[in-house]
Backbone as ProteinMPNN parsed JSONL, in Angstrom:
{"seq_chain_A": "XXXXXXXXXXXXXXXXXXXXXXXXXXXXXXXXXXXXXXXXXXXXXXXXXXXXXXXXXXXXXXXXXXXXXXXXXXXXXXXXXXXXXXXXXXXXXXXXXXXXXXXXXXXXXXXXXXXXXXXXXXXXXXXXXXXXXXXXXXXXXXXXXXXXXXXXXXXXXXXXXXXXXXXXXXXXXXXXXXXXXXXXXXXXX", "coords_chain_A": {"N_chain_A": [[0.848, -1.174, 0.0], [0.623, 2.033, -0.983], [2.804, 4.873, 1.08], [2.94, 7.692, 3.06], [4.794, 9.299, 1.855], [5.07, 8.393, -0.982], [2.452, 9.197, -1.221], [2.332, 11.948, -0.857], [4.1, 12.457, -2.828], [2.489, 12.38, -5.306], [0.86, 13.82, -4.405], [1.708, 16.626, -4.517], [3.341, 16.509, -7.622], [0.981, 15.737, -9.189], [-0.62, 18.381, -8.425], [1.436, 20.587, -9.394], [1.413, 19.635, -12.397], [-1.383, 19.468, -12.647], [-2.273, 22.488, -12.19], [-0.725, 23.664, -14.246], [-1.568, 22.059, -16.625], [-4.078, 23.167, -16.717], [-5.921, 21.37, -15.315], [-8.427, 20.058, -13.939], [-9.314, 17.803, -13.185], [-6.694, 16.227, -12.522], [-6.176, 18.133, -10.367], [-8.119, 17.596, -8.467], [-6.641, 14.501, -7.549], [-4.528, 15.538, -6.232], [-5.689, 16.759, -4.521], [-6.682, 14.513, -3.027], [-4.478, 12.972, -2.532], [-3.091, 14.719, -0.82], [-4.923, 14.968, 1.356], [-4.681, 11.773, 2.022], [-1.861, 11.884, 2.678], [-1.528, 13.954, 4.641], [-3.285, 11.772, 6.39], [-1.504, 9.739, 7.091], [0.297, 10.582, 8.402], [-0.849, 11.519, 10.741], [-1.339, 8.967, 11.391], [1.386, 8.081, 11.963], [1.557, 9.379, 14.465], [2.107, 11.956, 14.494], [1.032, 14.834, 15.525], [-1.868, 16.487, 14.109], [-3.724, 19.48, 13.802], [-7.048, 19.939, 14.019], [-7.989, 17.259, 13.172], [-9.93, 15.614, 13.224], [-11.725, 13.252, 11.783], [-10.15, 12.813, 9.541], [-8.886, 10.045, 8.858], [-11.357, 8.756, 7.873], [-11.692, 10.558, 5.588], [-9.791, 10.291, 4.026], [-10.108, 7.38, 3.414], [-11.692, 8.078, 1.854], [-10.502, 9.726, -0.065], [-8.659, 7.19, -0.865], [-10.748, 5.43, -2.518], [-11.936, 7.678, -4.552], [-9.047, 7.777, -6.461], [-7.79, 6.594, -8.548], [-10.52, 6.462, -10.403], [-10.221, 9.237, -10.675], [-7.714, 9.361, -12.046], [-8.415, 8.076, -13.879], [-10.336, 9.934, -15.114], [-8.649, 12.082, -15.809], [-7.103, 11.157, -17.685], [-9.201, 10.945, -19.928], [-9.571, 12.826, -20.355], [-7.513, 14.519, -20.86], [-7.422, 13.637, -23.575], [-9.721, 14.034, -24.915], [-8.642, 16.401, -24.941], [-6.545, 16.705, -27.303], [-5.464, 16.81, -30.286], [-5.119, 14.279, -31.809], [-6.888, 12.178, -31.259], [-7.202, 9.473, -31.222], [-4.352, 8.114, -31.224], [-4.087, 9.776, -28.593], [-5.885, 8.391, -26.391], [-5.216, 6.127, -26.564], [-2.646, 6.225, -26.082], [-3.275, 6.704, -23.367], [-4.572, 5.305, -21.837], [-3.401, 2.649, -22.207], [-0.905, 3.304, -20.817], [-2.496, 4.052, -17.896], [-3.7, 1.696, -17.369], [-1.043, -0.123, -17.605], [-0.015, 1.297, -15.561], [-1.417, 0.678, -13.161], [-1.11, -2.129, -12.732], [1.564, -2.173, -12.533], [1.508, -0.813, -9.847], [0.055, -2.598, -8.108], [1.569, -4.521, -8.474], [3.825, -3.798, -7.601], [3.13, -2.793, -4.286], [2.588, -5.749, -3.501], [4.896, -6.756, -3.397], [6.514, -4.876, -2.2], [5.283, -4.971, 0.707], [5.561, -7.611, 1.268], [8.626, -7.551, 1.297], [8.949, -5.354, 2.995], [7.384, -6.686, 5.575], [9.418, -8.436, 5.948], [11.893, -7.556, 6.87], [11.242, -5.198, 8.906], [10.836, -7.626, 10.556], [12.938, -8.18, 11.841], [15.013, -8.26, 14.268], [17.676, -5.982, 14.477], [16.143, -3.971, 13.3], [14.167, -3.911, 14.555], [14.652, -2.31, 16.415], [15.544, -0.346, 15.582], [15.047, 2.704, 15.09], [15.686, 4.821, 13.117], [16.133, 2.621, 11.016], [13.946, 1.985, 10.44], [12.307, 4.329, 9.935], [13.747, 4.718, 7.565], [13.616, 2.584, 6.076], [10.813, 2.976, 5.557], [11.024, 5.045, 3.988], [12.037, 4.371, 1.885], [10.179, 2.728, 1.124], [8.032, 4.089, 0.09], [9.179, 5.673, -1.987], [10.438, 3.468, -3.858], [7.798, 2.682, -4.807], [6.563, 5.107, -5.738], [8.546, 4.765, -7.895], [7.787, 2.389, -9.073], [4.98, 3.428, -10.144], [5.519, 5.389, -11.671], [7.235, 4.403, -13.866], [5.578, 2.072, -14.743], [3.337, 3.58, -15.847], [5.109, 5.025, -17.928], [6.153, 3.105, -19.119], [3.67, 1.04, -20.244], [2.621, 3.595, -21.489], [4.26, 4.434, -23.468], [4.469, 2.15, -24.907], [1.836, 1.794, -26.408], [1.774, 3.971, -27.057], [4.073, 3.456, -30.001], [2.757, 1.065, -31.158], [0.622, 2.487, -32.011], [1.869, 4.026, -33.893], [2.99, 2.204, -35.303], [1.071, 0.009, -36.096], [-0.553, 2.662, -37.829], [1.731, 3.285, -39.76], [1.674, 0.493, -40.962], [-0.82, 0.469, -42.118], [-0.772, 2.783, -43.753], [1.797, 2.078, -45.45], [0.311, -0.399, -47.283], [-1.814, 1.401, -47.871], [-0.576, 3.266, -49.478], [0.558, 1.172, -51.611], [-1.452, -0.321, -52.477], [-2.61, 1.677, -53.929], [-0.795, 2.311, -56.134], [-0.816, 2.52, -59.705], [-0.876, -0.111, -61.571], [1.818, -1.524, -63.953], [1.959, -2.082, -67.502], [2.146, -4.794, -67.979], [1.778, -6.055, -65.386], [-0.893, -6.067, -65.327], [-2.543, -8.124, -66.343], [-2.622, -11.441, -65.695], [-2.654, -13.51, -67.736], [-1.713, -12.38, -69.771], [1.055, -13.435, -71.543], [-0.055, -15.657, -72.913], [-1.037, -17.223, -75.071], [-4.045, -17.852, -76.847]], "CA_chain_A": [[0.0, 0.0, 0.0], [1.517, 3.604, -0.675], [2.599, 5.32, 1.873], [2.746, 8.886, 3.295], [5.79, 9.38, 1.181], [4.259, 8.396, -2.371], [1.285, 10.278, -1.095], [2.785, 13.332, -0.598], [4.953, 12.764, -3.933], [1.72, 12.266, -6.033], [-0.184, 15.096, -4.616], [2.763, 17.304, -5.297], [3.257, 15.991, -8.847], [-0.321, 16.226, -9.555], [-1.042, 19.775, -8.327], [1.927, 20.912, -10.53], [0.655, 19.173, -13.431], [-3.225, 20.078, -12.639], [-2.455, 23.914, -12.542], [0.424, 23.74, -15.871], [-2.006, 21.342, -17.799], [-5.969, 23.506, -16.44], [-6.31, 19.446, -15.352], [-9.328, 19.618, -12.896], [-8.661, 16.142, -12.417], [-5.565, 15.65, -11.61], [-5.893, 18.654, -8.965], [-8.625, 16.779, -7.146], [-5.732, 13.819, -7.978], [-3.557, 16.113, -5.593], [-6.465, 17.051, -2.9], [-7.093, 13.274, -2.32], [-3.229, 12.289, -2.204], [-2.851, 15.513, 0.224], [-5.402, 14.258, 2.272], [-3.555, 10.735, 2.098], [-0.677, 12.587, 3.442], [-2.161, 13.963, 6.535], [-3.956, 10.688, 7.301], [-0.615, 9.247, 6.808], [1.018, 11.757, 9.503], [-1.809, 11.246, 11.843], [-0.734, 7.083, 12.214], [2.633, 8.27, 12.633], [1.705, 10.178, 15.427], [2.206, 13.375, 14.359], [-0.473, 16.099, 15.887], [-2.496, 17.391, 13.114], [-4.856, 20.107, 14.559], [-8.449, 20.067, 13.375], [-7.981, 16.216, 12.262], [-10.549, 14.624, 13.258], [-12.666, 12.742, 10.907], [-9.35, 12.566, 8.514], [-9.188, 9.044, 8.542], [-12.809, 8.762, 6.474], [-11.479, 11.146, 4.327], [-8.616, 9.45, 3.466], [-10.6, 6.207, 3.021], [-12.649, 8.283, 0.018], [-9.535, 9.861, -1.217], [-8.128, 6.641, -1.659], [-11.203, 5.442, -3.466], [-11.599, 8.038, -5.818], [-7.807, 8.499, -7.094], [-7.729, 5.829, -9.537], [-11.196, 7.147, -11.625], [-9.962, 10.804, -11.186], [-6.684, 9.189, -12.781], [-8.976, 8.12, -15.766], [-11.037, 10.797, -16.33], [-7.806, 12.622, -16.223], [-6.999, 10.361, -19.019], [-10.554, 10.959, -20.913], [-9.459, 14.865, -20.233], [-6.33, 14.731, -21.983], [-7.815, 12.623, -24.9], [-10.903, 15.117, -25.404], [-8.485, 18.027, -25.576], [-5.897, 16.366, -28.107], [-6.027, 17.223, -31.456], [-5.177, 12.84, -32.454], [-7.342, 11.753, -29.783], [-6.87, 7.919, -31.124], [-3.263, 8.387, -30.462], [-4.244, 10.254, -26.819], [-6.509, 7.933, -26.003], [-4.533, 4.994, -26.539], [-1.631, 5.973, -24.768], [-3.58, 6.994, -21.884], [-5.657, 3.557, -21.889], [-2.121, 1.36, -22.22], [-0.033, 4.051, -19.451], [-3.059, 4.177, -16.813], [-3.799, 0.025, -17.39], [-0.143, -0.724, -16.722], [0.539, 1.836, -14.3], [-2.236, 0.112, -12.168], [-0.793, -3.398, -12.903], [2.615, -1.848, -11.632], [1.461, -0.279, -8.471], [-0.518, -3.464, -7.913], [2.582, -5.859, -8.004], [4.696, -3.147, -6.469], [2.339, -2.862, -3.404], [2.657, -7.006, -3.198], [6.098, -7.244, -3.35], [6.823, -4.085, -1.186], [4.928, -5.406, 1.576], [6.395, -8.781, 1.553], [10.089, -7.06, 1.546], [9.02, -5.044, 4.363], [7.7, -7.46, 6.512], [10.588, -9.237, 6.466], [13.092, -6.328, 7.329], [10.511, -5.175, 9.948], [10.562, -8.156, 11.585], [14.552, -8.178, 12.243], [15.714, -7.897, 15.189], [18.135, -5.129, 14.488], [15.314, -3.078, 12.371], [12.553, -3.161, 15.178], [15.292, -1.713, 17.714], [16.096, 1.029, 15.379], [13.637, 4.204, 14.563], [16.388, 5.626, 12.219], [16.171, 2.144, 9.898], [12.381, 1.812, 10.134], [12.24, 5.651, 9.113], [14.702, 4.705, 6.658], [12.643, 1.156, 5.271], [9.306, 3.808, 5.194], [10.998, 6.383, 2.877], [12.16, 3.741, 0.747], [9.4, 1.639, 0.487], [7.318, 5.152, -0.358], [10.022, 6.251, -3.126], [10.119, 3.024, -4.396], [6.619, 2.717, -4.795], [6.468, 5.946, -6.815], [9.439, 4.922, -9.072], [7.379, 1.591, -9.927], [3.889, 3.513, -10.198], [5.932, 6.286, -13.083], [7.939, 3.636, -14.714], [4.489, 1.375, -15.741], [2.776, 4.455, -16.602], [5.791, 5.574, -18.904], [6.3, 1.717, -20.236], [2.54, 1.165, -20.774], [2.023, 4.932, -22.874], [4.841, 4.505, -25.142], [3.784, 0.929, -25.781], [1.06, 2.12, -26.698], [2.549, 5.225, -28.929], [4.833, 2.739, -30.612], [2.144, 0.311, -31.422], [-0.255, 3.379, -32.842], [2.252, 4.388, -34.757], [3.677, 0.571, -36.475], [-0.303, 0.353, -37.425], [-0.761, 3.499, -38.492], [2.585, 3.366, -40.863], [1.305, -0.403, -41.893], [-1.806, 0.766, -43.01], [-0.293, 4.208, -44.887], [2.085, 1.314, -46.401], [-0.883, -0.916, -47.682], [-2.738, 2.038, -49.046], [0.218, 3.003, -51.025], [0.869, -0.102, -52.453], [-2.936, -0.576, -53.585], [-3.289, 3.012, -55.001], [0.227, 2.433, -56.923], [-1.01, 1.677, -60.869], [-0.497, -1.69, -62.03], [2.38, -1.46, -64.957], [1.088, -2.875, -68.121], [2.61, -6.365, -67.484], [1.164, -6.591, -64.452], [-2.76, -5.769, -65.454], [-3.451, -9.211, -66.911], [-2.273, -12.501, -64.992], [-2.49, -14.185, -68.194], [-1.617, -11.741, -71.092], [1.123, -13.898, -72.759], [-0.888, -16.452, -73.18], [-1.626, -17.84, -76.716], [-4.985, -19.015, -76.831]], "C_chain_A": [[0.888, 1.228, 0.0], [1.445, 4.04, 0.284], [2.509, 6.743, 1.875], [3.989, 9.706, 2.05], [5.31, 9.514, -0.055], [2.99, 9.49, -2.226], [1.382, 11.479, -1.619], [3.874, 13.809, -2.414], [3.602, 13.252, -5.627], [0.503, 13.716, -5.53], [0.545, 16.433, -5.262], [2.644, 17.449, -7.029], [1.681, 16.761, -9.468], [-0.995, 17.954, -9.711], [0.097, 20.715, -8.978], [1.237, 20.726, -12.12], [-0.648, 19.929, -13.932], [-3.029, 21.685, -12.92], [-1.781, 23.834, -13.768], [-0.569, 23.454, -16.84], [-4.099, 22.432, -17.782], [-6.448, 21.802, -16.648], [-6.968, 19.614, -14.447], [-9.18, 18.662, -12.286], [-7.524, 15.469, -11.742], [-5.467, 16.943, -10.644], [-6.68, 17.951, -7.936], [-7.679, 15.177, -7.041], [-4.609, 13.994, -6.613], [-4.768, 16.572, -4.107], [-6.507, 15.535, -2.458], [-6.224, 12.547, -1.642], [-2.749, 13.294, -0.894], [-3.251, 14.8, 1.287], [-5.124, 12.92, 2.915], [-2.693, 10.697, 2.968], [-0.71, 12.561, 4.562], [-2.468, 12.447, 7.462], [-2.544, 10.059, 8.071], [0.441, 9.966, 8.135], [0.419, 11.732, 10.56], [-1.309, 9.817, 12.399], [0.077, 7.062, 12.777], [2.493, 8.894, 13.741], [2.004, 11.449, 15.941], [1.255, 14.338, 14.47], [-1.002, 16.827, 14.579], [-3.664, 18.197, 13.526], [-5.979, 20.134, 13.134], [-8.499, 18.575, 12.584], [-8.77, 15.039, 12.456], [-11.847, 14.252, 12.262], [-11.454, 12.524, 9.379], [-9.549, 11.266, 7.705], [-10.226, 8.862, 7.385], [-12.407, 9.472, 5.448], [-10.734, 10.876, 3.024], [-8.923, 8.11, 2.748], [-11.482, 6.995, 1.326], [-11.847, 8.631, -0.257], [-8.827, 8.743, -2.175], [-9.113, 5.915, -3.145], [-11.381, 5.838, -4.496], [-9.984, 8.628, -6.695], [-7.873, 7.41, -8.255], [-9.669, 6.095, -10.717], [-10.765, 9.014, -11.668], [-8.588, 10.592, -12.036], [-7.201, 8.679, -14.513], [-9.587, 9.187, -16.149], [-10.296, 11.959, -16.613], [-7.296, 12.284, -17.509], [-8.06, 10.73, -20.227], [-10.032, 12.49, -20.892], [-8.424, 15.377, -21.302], [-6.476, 14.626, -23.384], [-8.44, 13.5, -25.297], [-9.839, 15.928, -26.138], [-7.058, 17.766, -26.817], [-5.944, 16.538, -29.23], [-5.814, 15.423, -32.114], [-5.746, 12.76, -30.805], [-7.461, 10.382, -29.924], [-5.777, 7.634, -30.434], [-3.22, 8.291, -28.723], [-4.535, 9.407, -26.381], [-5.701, 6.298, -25.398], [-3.399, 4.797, -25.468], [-2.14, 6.087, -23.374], [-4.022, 5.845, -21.108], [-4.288, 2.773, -21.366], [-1.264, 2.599, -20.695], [-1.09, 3.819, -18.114], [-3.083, 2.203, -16.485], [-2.199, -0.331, -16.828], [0.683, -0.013, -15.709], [-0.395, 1.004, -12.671], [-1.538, -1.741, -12.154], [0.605, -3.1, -12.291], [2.9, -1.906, -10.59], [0.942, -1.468, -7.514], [0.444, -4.437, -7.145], [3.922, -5.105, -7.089], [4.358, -3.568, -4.468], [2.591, -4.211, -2.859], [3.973, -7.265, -2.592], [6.836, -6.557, -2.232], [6.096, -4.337, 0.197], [5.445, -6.19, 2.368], [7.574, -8.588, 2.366], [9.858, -6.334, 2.985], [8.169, -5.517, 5.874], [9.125, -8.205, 6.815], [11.286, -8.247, 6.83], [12.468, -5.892, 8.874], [10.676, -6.234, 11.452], [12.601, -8.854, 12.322], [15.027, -7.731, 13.249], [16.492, -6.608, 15.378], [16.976, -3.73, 13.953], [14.734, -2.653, 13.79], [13.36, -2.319, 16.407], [16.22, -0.214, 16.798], [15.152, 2.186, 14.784], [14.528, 4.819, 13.386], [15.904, 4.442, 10.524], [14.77, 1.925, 9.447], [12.166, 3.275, 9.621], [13.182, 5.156, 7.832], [14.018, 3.49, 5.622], [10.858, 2.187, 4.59], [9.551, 4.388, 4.084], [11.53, 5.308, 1.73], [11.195, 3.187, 0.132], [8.067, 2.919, -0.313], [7.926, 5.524, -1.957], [9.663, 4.985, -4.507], [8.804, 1.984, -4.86], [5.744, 3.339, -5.843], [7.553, 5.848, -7.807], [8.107, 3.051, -9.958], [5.474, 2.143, -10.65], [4.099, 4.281, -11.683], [6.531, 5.535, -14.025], [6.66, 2.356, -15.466], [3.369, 2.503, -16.439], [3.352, 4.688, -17.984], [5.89, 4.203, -19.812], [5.294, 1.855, -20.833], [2.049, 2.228, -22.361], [2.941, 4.61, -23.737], [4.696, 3.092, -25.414], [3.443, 0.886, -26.484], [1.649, 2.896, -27.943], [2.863, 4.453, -29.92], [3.891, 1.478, -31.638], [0.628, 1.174, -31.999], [0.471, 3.491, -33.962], [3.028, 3.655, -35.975], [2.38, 0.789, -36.674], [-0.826, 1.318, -38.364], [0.496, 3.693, -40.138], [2.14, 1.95, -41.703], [0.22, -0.011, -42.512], [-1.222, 1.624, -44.165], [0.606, 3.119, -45.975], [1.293, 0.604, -47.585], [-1.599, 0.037, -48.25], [-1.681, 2.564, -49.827], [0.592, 2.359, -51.622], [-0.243, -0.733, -52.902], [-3.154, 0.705, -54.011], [-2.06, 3.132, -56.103], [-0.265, 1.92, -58.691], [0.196, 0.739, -61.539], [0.083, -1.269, -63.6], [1.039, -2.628, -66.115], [1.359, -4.238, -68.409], [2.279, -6.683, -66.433], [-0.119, -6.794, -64.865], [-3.314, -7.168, -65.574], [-2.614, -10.497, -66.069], [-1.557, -13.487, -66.245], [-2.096, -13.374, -70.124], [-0.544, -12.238, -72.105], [1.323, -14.872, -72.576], [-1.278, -16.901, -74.231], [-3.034, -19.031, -76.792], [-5.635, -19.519, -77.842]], "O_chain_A": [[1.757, 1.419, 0.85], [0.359, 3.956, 0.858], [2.053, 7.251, 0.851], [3.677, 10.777, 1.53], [5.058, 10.662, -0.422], [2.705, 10.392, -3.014], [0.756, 11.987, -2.549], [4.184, 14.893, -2.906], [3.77, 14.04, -6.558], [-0.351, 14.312, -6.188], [0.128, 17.104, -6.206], [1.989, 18.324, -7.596], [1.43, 17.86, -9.963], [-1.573, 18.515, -10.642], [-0.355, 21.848, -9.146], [0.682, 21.602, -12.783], [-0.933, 20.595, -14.927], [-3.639, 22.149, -13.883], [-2.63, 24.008, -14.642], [-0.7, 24.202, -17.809], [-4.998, 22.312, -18.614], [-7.011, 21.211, -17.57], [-6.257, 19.339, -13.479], [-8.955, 18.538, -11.082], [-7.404, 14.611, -10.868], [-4.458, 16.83, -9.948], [-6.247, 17.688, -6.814], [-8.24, 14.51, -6.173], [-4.009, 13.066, -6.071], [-4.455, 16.62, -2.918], [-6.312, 15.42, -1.248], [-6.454, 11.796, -0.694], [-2.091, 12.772, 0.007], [-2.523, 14.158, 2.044], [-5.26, 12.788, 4.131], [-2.568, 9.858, 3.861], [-0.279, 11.765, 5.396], [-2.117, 12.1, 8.59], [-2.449, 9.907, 9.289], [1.409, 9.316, 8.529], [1.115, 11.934, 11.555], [-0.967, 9.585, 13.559], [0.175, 6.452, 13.842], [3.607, 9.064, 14.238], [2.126, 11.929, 17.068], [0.638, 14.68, 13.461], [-0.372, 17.789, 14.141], [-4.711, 17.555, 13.614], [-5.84, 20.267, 11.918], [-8.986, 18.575, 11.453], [-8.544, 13.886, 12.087], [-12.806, 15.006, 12.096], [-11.903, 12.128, 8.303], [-10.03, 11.125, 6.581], [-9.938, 8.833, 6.189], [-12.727, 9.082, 4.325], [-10.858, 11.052, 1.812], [-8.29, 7.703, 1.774], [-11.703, 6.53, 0.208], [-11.637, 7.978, -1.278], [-8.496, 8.836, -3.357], [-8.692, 5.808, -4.297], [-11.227, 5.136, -5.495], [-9.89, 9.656, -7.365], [-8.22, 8.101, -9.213], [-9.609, 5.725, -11.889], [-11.027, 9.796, -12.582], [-8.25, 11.548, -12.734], [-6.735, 8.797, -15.647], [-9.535, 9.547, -17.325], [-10.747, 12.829, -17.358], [-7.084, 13.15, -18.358], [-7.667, 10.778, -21.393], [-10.417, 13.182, -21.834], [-8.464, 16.234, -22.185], [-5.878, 15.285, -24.234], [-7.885, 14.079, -26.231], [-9.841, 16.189, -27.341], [-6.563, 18.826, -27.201], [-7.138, 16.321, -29.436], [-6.529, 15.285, -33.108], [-5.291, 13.095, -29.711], [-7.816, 9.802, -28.897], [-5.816, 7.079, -29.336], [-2.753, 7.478, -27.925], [-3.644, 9.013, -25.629], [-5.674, 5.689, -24.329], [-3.167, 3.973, -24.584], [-1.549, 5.648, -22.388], [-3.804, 5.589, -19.923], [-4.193, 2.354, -20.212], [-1.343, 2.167, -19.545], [-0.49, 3.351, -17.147], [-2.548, 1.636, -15.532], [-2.096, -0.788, -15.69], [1.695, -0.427, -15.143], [0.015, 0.89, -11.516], [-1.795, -2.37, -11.127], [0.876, -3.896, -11.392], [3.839, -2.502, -10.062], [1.26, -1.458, -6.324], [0.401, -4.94, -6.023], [4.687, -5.601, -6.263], [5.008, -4.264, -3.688], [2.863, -4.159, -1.66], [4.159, -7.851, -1.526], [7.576, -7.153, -1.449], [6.605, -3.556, 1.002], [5.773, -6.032, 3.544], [7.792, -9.024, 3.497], [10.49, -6.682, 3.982], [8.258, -4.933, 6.954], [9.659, -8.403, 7.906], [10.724, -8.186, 7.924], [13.088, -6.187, 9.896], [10.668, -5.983, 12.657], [13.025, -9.752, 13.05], [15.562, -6.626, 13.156], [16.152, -5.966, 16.372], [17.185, -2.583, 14.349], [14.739, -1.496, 14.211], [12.703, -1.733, 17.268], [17.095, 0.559, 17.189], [14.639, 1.998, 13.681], [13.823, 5.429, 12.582], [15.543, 4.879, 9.432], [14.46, 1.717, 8.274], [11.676, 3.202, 8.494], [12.743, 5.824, 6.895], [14.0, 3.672, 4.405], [10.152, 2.031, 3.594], [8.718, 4.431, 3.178], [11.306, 5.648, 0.568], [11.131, 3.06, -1.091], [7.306, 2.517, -1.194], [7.187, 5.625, -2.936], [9.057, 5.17, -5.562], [8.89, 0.796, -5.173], [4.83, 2.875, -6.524], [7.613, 6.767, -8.625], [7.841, 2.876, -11.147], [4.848, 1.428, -11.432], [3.357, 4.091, -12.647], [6.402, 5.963, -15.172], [6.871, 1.848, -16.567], [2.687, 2.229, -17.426], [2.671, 4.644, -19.009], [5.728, 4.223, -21.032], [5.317, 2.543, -21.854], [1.557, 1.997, -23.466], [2.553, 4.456, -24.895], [4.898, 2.923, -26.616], [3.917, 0.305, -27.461], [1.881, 2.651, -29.127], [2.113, 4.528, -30.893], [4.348, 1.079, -32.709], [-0.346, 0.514, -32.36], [-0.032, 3.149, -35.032], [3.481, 4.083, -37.036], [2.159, 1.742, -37.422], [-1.396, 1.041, -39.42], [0.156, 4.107, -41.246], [2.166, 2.014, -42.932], [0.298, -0.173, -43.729], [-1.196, 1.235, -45.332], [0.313, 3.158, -47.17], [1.539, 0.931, -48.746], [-2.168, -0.336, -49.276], [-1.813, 2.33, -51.028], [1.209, 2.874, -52.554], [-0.122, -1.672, -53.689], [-4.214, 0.775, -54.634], [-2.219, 3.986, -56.975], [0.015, 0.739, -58.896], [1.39, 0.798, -61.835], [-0.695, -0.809, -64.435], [0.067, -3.35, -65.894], [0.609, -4.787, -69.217], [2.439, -7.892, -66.27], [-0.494, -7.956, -64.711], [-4.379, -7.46, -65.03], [-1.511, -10.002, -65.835], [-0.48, -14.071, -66.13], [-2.246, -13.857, -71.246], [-0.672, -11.893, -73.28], [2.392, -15.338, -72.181], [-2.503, -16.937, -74.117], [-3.117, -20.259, -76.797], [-6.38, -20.485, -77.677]]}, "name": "protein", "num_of_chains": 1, "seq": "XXXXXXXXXXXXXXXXXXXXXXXXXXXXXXXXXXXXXXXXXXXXXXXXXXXXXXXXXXXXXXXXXXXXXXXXXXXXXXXXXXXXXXXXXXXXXXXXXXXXXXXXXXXXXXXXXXXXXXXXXXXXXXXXXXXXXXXXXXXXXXXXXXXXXXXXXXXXXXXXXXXXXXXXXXXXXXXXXXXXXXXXXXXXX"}
């Protein structure tokens, strides 16, 4: 599960983005991961005045971040001038950024139970602060790296069909020499 770390990297991110791009979506993208944040600062034990009822909030931020991450996607696409293109990459980047974060999340768990449960770890606050910010960082390096695989997949695989087709229609609009036209023209019948 992301932590306060990714949180805080993705609301960031986002609320850059959201104001640069006029992305509605990805600023509420950046209110939900804020809110994230806080919650995220609250477990730790860190006083947040006026924070009660965070928690819940945090539980709907996390719900809606993954459709405000598509219809950020549908947002981009609309305002594109190739919106097959847009669309596509956004479709193939959001699909395997979620398939990323997914197996990240699995694997980063795993890894930090085990470290966690180490003897030397649970007797140090410096390496458990130190296991948190990693497992946050790398969290957000596997959530940007299936986004970025996924979209240019995608690009790459718009743009081989799009050149096979443009091939294929110039090679049926090319006129047929006059030794080609007939299959059977010398032929003596």
């Amino acid at each position: 599960m992301p932590n306060g770390i990714s949180c805080a990297f993705f609301a960031g991110k986002n609320l850059i983005y959201g104001q640069k791009e006029n992305n509605i979506f990805k600023e509420g993208i950046a209110i939900a991961q804020t809110v994230r944040t806080v919650d995220s600062m609250a477990q730790a034990g860190i006083k947040i005045p006026n924070a009660s009822g965070i928690g819940k909030m945090a539980k709907l931020g996390k719900k809606t971040v993954y459709p405000l991450v598509i219809l950020s996607g549908v947002y981009n696409t609309v305002k594109s001038k190739d919106k097959v293109k847009t669309g596509v990459e956004q479709a193939g980047g959001i699909t395997n950024m979620y398939i990323s974060e997914t197996l990240a999340e699995k694997l980063l768990s795993k890894v930090e139970n085990i470290l966690l449960n180490n003897n030397t770890v649970k007797s140090n606050k410096k390496l458990r602060s130190l296991i948190y910010v990693l497992k946050g960082a790398a969290f957000v390096c596997a959530s940007l790296l299936g986004y970025n695989i996924g979209s240019k997949t995608a690009s790459i695989t718009v743009n081989t069909i799009r050149q096979f087709s443009d091939n294929n229609k110039e090679l049926n609009s090319k006129p047929l020499n006059n030794n080609e036209n007939f299959l059977f023209d010398d032929m003596e019948i």
